[in-house]
């Protein structure tokens, strides 16, 4: 069933077996997996049926990095960030889970072998096949060698999840989805061993949930924010005893990496540059270094995404024209542009526009260069962290504050990676990969944040090194679990969503086993 939390009388307490906080991608996957168990499930969602329907102040925040786009990476409503997501699905590599002796704080307490059995279920959740022939095509291309590792990216068929799950939730009897219901606090028992009450607020009222099990599934930033708020109410207490909560925040910076002359080999490049249906699935390739090279050289990972490129894009007239189009052209702006660049219109701008149109309309159109954007791995750094700011949202809850920096180590790792990729591509008959800063300056407007917040409730066996254990249970609290990218100890260079859902299904299996056990007796102080 689906109901509006604003209709629940103030002071009401709802009892349930499992309360899942957040009806985004991870929360909906868990609800789907747990519904057949017959457990009484409450699914709390801060927004309404439509994305962006909640108070806009809930998704803001502060940061030392003024460019960090909180509102672009966070939304509220049934389906959560699936309304913002591009749909990219790619699993993590085995090496992403393993400790690296040259990388402090690396390594998960579980390996790929623990998560891999849940990837097929996660793929099916998004309407994708377990395997796709693109992988074989990539391995047969000139972009595959002992020094180059291509991988397929698949785009979810079931991307925007709210409308897909709404009718299912409406007819499900044991899953009670409560919209417009924002968690404002977590209350522990007297012995500080479990959470006995979840406080929920909305405009004009409040109620509470008394769960047997709590799962936070509110995203890479909000999971930490809810727990930090609970820790502040308890003076640190059980929610943050070792000051690890909120630390090790990671992103996937997306940066212009290079331009590659294809030397007449655009056919293979189309496997990477053309985002098109292949065997009924929208897909394309991505390119990086094999793990053996990264391990030997002590390098963070990166994935290169290809786009068709014309050398005319470096001309000032084209650069300024793009900027004018992006800003929204005005009559005065167009007049000034024409006055400054009239001489370049017939020989540069017009041919570029014709080339651009041909390559947009026809996949068979020739192109001689590829522009490469890199999705970079960022190392786990305890000083990159989420704390609470002094600014509060519409319900009076402190907003998150993000302290964020990109290290010199990360920049040097990626520069060395590109040098190795240059040499490997030359050996395969491609031109010289151009990755010098000055040569790419005209493409910097394509730089952005990956909007993949990870790590702030990281997984670790040692409670002094992480917030949750290998089962995603919060250290020291028997009935509180966290799922989503916030539990990632390292993020690799792969979009996290497929792994988020695989971990959610793994946790659902764990909770089904817990539900079969007798309820624990209340602890005395």
XYZ file of N, CA, C and O in Angstrom, residues 230-354:
500
model
N 21.772 11.696 14.472
C 21.499 10.832 15.624
C 22.661 10.857 16.607
O 22.456 10.856 17.833
N 23.897 10.871 16.083
C 25.068 10.917 16.957
C 25.125 12.219 17.740
O 25.479 12.233 18.926
N 24.769 13.332 17.073
C 24.766 14.621 17.772
C 23.768 14.621 18.918
O 24.033 15.153 19.997
N 22.620 13.980 18.692
C 21.595 13.914 19.742
C 22.059 13.066 20.920
O 21.648 13.287 22.064
N 22.949 12.099 20.651
C 23.441 11.189 21.697
C 24.827 11.590 22.200
O 25.427 10.855 22.979
N 25.346 12.717 21.727
C 26.693 13.108 22.136
C 27.770 12.183 21.586
O 28.779 11.919 22.235
N 27.570 11.671 20.383
C 28.491 10.704 19.773
C 27.971 9.307 20.000
O 27.467 8.652 19.099
N 28.063 8.867 21.248
C 27.444 7.628 21.692
C 27.632 6.461 20.752
O 28.695 6.262 20.177
N 26.567 5.674 20.592
C 26.666 4.440 19.819
C 26.765 4.694 18.319
O 27.191 3.817 17.573
N 26.382 5.875 17.867
C 26.328 6.103 16.424
C 27.676 6.535 15.833
O 27.887 6.398 14.636
N 28.579 7.060 16.654
C 29.872 7.507 16.124
C 30.952 7.448 17.208
O 31.602 8.442 17.506
N 31.179 6.273 17.793
C 32.095 6.202 18.930
C 33.559 6.448 18.567
O 34.351 6.852 19.423
N 33.947 6.217 17.305
C 35.355 6.333 16.919
C 35.594 7.453 15.906
O 36.663 7.505 15.284
N 34.626 8.326 15.724
C 34.755 9.457 14.807
C 35.121 9.019 13.390
O 35.894 9.663 12.692
N 34.545 7.897 12.975
C 34.747 7.426 11.598
C 33.580 7.846 10.711
O 33.740 8.061 9.506
N 32.410 7.985 11.300
C 31.194 8.314 10.549
C 31.372 9.606 9.758
O 31.776 10.638 10.300
N 31.064 9.546 8.478
C 31.163 10.713 7.598
C 32.491 10.837 6.886
O 32.606 11.576 5.908
N 33.524 10.128 7.385
C 34.851 10.224 6.767
C 34.960 9.331 5.522
O 34.087 8.527 5.249
N 36.045 9.506 4.791
C 36.376 8.700 3.607
C 35.391 8.916 2.453
O 35.219 8.035 1.608
N 34.776 10.091 2.406
C 33.905 10.403 1.269
C 34.730 10.356 -0.017
O 35.838 10.880 -0.094
N 34.163 9.724 -1.033
C 34.813 9.640 -2.344
C 33.822 10.023 -3.440
O 32.611 9.914 -3.248
N 34.371 10.447 -4.538
C 33.599 10.755 -5.730
C 34.260 10.075 -6.926
O 35.326 9.452 -6.792
N 33.644 10.188 -8.063
C 34.260 9.830 -9.339
C 34.391 11.125 -10.142
O 33.464 11.504 -10.858
N 35.500 11.834 -10.009
C 35.672 13.018 -10.863
C 35.620 12.614 -12.335
O 36.190 11.594 -12.726
N 34.920 13.400 -13.116
C 34.845 13.157 -14.562
C 35.574 14.311 -15.245
O 35.192 15.468 -15.090
N 36.627 13.989 -15.962
C 37.487 15.013 -16.542
C 37.785 14.687 -18.001
O 37.887 13.523 -18.397
N 37.950 15.743 -18.786
C 38.493 15.563 -20.127
C 39.895 14.984 -19.977
O 40.724 15.542 -19.238
N 40.148 13.853 -20.630
C 41.410 13.161 -20.430
C 42.352 13.280 -21.621
O 43.558 13.449 -21.441
N 41.816 13.176 -22.850
C 42.718 13.081 -23.994
C 41.941 13.178 -25.299
O 40.708 13.063 -25.326
N 42.693 13.375 -26.381
C 42.181 13.263 -27.748
C 43.047 12.231 -28.461
O 44.283 12.274 -28.380
N 42.388 11.289 -29.153
C 43.106 10.190 -29.812
C 42.907 10.240 -31.321
O 41.775 10.134 -31.805
N 43.989 10.363 -32.109
C 43.873 10.176 -33.566
C 43.652 8.685 -33.858
O 44.405 7.830 -33.389
N 42.626 8.372 -34.612
C 42.246 6.982 -34.828
C 43.012 6.311 -35.961
O 42.989 5.072 -36.088
N 43.676 7.098 -36.778
C 44.463 6.540 -37.890
C 43.637 5.585 -38.749
O 44.082 4.479 -39.098
N 42.422 5.997 -39.076
C 41.575 5.211 -39.964
C 40.871 4.039 -39.310
O 40.218 3.249 -40.008
N 40.949 3.920 -37.983
C 40.341 2.773 -37.303
C 39.071 3.179 -36.552
O 38.857 2.802 -35.408
N 38.231 3.938 -37.233
C 37.006 4.401 -36.574
C 35.999 3.271 -36.386
O 35.110 3.368 -35.519
N 36.134 2.185 -37.142
C 35.168 1.089 -37.000
C 35.195 0.531 -35.580
O 34.148 0.358 -34.945
N 36.387 0.231 -35.062
C 36.482 -0.270 -33.701
C 36.102 0.810 -32.693
O 35.519 0.524 -31.641
N 36.424 2.060 -33.006
C 36.107 3.154 -32.081
C 34.606 3.310 -31.894
O 34.155 3.780 -30.842
N 33.823 2.913 -32.906
C 32.369 3.025 -32.781
C 31.819 2.140 -31.656
O 30.752 2.409 -31.128
N 32.534 1.087 -31.307
C 32.099 0.253 -30.185
C 32.105 1.048 -28.884
O 31.403 0.707 -27.927
N 32.898 2.109 -28.852
C 33.029 2.931 -27.653
C 32.272 4.255 -27.763
O 31.750 4.755 -26.778
N 32.220 4.818 -28.970
C 31.657 6.160 -29.124
C 30.160 6.152 -29.396
O 29.481 7.148 -29.138
N 29.620 5.048 -29.909
C 28.208 5.023 -30.300
C 27.367 4.381 -29.202
O 27.458 3.171 -28.951
N 26.556 5.202 -28.553
C 25.644 4.710 -27.515
C 24.356 4.316 -28.220
O 23.453 5.128 -28.427
N 24.281 3.043 -28.612
C 23.184 2.574 -29.465
C 22.704 1.208 -28.977
O 23.389 0.530 -28.213
N 21.510 0.781 -29.433
C 21.048 -0.574 -29.079
C 21.908 -1.641 -29.751
O 22.179 -1.576 -30.948
N 22.358 -2.582 -28.949
C 23.080 -3.752 -29.450
C 22.407 -4.961 -28.823
O 22.394 -5.096 -27.602
N 21.835 -5.822 -29.655
C 21.040 -6.948 -29.166
C 19.951 -6.476 -28.210
O 19.682 -7.089 -27.184
N 19.345 -5.327 -28.546
C 18.229 -4.817 -27.771
C 18.604 -4.065 -26.516
O 17.715 -3.614 -25.770
N 19.893 -3.869 -26.252
C 20.333 -3.176 -25.040
C 21.202 -1.986 -25.437
O 22.169 -2.139 -26.197
N 20.867 -0.799 -24.937
C 21.714 0.372 -25.172
C 23.049 0.121 -24.484
O 23.103 -0.211 -23.295
N 24.130 0.299 -25.233
C 25.428 -0.065 -24.674
C 26.549 0.628 -25.430
O 26.369 1.161 -26.519
N 27.720 0.599 -24.823
C 28.967 0.995 -25.489
C 30.128 0.542 -24.607
O 29.934 0.054 -23.485
N 31.343 0.689 -25.105
C 32.507 0.233 -24.369
C 33.157 1.335 -23.565
O 32.905 2.526 -23.765
N 33.999 0.931 -22.628
C 34.848 1.847 -21.881
C 36.227 1.205 -21.808
O 36.370 -0.019 -21.917
N 37.275 2.015 -21.635
C 38.637 1.517 -21.779
C 39.489 1.919 -20.585
O 39.403 3.053 -20.098
N 40.312 0.989 -20.110
C 41.239 1.282 -19.027
C 42.476 0.404 -19.121
O 42.730 -0.256 -20.135
N 43.235 0.404 -18.035
C 44.426 -0.431 -17.948
C 44.106 -1.735 -17.234
O 43.320 -1.748 -16.291
N 44.716 -2.844 -17.619
C 44.523 -4.096 -16.885
C 45.019 -3.980 -15.448
O 45.941 -3.195 -15.156
N 44.439 -4.766 -14.566
C 44.798 -4.681 -13.145
C 46.267 -5.004 -12.912
O 46.891 -4.453 -11.984
N 46.861 -5.900 -13.722
C 48.261 -6.261 -13.515
C 49.162 -5.036 -13.646
O 50.113 -4.865 -12.875
N 48.857 -4.189 -14.621
C 49.658 -2.976 -14.817
C 49.404 -2.002 -13.683
O 50.328 -1.393 -13.128
N 48.141 -1.835 -13.302
C 47.827 -0.902 -12.212
C 48.474 -1.347 -10.907
O 48.994 -0.528 -10.143
N 48.440 -2.641 -10.628
C 49.057 -3.144 -9.397
C 50.571 -2.955 -9.426
O 51.183 -2.562 -8.427
N 51.173 -3.248 -10.572
C 52.630 -3.119 -10.690
C 53.082 -1.672 -10.534
O 54.089 -1.378 -9.875
N 52.305 -0.744 -11.111
C 52.698 0.661 -11.113
C 52.124 1.450 -9.942
O 52.482 2.614 -9.747
N 51.241 0.840 -9.160
C 50.619 1.556 -8.040
C 49.712 2.671 -8.519
O 49.835 3.824 -8.080
N 48.763 2.332 -9.400
C 47.919 3.343 -10.033
C 46.447 3.159 -9.655
O 45.941 2.029 -9.639
N 45.786 4.259 -9.398
C 44.336 4.256 -9.278
C 43.722 3.937 -10.638
O 44.351 4.138 -11.679
N 42.488 3.492 -10.620
C 41.842 3.078 -11.861
C 41.234 4.277 -12.583
O 40.999 5.343 -11.988
N 40.971 4.104 -13.851
C 40.182 5.067 -14.633
C 39.489 4.317 -15.759
O 39.943 3.275 -16.205
N 38.350 4.848 -16.172
C 37.633 4.332 -17.335
C 37.489 5.470 -18.335
O 36.987 6.544 -17.983
N 37.913 5.236 -19.565
C 37.785 6.234 -20.621
C 36.486 6.023 -21.388
O 36.173 4.909 -21.812
N 35.726 7.102 -21.564
C 34.525 7.093 -22.388
C 34.820 7.896 -23.659
O 35.396 8.988 -23.588
N 34.440 7.388 -24.825
C 34.793 7.985 -26.108
C 33.639 8.832 -26.661
O 32.469 8.461 -26.525
N 34.011 9.916 -27.353
C 33.049 10.746 -28.092
C 33.711 11.146 -29.406
O 34.918 11.403 -29.453
N 32.929 11.211 -30.461
C 33.483 11.639 -31.752
C 33.979 13.089 -31.646
O 33.345 13.925 -31.001
N 35.105 13.348 -32.295
C 35.765 14.656 -32.133
C 36.266 15.168 -33.470
O 36.784 14.403 -34.301
N 36.107 16.478 -33.673
C 36.659 17.158 -34.850
C 37.749 18.121 -34.389
O 37.587 18.828 -33.388
N 38.841 18.175 -35.106
C 39.931 19.093 -34.755
C 39.476 20.549 -34.792
O 40.074 21.405 -34.138
N 38.405 20.836 -35.530
C 37.904 22.216 -35.578
C 37.341 22.666 -34.224
O 37.145 23.860 -34.012
N 37.087 21.708 -33.323
C 36.541 22.084 -32.018
C 37.521 22.911 -31.197
O 37.125 23.572 -30.232
N 38.803 22.884 -31.548
C 39.796 23.673 -30.821
C 39.839 25.123 -31.292
O 40.465 25.970 -30.633
N 39.189 25.416 -32.411
C 39.222 26.783 -32.947
C 38.398 27.704 -32.053
O 37.327 27.350 -31.574
N 38.895 28.902 -31.840
C 38.238 29.865 -30.953
C 36.794 30.118 -31.367
O 35.907 30.258 -30.513
N 36.521 30.192 -32.663
C 35.164 30.483 -33.126
C 34.193 29.386 -32.711
O 33.035 29.654 -32.357
N 34.636 28.133 -32.719
C 33.777 27.023 -32.308
C 33.629 27.008 -30.786
O 32.533 26.808 -30.256
N 34.740 27.244 -30.078
C 34.694 27.271 -28.615
C 33.722 28.342 -28.131
O 32.867 28.096 -27.258
N 33.832 29.533 -28.700
C 32.951 30.638 -28.291
C 31.509 30.371 -28.699
O 30.567 30.729 -27.996
N 31.333 29.747 -29.854
C 29.978 29.417 -30.295
C 29.304 28.435 -29.361
O 28.118 28.576 -29.038
N 30.041 27.434 -28.914
C 29.481 26.478 -27.953
C 29.106 27.162 -26.649
O 28.056 26.892 -26.062
N 29.979 28.047 -26.179
C 29.705 28.756 -24.929
C 28.457 29.626 -25.061
O 27.635 29.711 -24.137
N 28.304 30.272 -26.224
C 27.130 31.110 -26.463
C 25.863 30.263 -26.470
O 24.843 30.636 -25.871
N 25.916 29.112 -27.134
C 24.743 28.235 -27.182
C 24.394 27.706 -25.786
O 23.220 27.600 -25.423
N 25.400 27.367 -24.986
C 25.175 26.840 -23.639
C 24.552 27.886 -22.738
O 23.664 27.586 -21.918
N 25.001 29.121 -22.856
C 24.491 30.193 -21.992
C 23.098 30.651 -22.393
O 22.386 31.255 -21.594
N 22.698 30.347 -23.607
C 21.410 30.839 -24.104
C 21.644 32.115 -24.897
O 21.863 33.189 -24.301
N 21.660 32.012 -26.226
C 22.039 33.173 -27.038
C 21.035 34.316 -26.944
O 19.824 34.108 -26.883
N 21.577 35.515 -26.866
C 20.776 36.739 -26.940
C 21.112 37.449 -28.246
O 22.139 37.147 -28.879
N 20.270 38.371 -28.645
C 20.516 39.090 -29.889
C 21.843 39.831 -29.820
O 22.645 39.788 -30.768
N 22.108 40.476 -28.694
C 23.372 41.205 -28.539
C 24.553 40.241 -28.588
O 25.594 40.536 -29.196
N 24.398 39.084 -27.952
C 25.482 38.110 -27.947
C 25.771 37.563 -29.328
O 26.938 37.372 -29.698
N 24.720 37.304 -30.092
C 24.897 36.798 -31.454
C 25.574 37.848 -32.327
O 26.479 37.529 -33.114
N 25.150 39.096 -32.202
C 25.769 40.170 -32.995
C 27.257 40.293 -32.691
O 28.085 40.438 -33.595
N 27.602 40.230 -31.393
C 29.006 40.329 -31.017
C 29.799 39.135 -31.557
O 30.920 39.291 -32.050
N 29.202 37.953 -31.462
C 29.884 36.752 -31.964
C 30.135 36.869 -33.466
O 31.241 36.573 -33.946
N 29.141 37.288 -34.214
C 29.302 37.414 -35.664
C 30.352 38.457 -36.015
O 31.133 38.278 -36.969
N 30.387 39.539 -35.235
C 31.378 40.584 -35.514
C 32.800 40.073 -35.263
O 33.728 40.413 -36.009
N 32.974 39.253 -34.232
C 34.314 38.793 -33.866
C 34.788 37.614 -34.715
O 35.997 37.428 -34.901
N 33.847 36.791 -35.201
C 34.251 35.546 -35.833
C 33.720 35.381 -37.261
O 33.679 34.262 -37.784
N 33.360 36.464 -37.879
C 32.800 36.393 -39.234
C 33.752 35.703 -40.206
O 33.334 34.908 -41.063
N 35.037 35.967 -40.072
C 36.006 35.413 -41.019
C 36.095 33.884 -40.919
O 36.454 33.213 -41.898
N 35.761 33.344 -39.727
C 35.891 31.899 -39.532
C 34.614 31.135 -39.878
O 34.623 29.900 -39.895
N 33.542 31.843 -40.164
C 32.262 31.158 -40.392
C 32.303 30.201 -41.584
O 31.918 29.025 -41.447
N 32.755 30.625 -42.753
C 32.686 29.691 -43.899
C 33.719 28.570 -43.837
O 33.432 27.434 -44.232
N 34.924 28.846 -43.340
C 35.984 27.854 -43.393
C 36.101 26.975 -42.168
O 36.739 25.912 -42.231
N 35.504 27.396 -41.035
C 35.649 26.632 -39.792
C 34.289 26.251 -39.211
O 33.978 25.070 -39.013
N 33.471 27.256 -38.902
C 32.221 27.004 -38.182
C 31.238 26.192 -39.024
O 30.667 25.193 -38.541
N 31.020 26.606 -40.279
C 30.061 25.882 -41.129
C 30.490 24.432 -41.362
O 29.674 23.510 -41.205
N 31.761 24.158 -41.701
C 32.163 22.754 -41.852
C 32.037 21.952 -40.542
O 31.689 20.771 -40.575
N 32.335 22.619 -39.414
C 32.193 21.904 -38.144
C 30.732 21.546 -37.886
O 30.422 20.412 -37.486
N 29.839 22.488 -38.112
C 28.418 22.217 -37.884
C 27.912 21.113 -38.811
O 27.108 20.257 -38.389
N 28.378 21.096 -40.047
C 27.978 20.041 -40.980
C 28.498 18.682 -40.495
O 27.778 17.679 -40.516
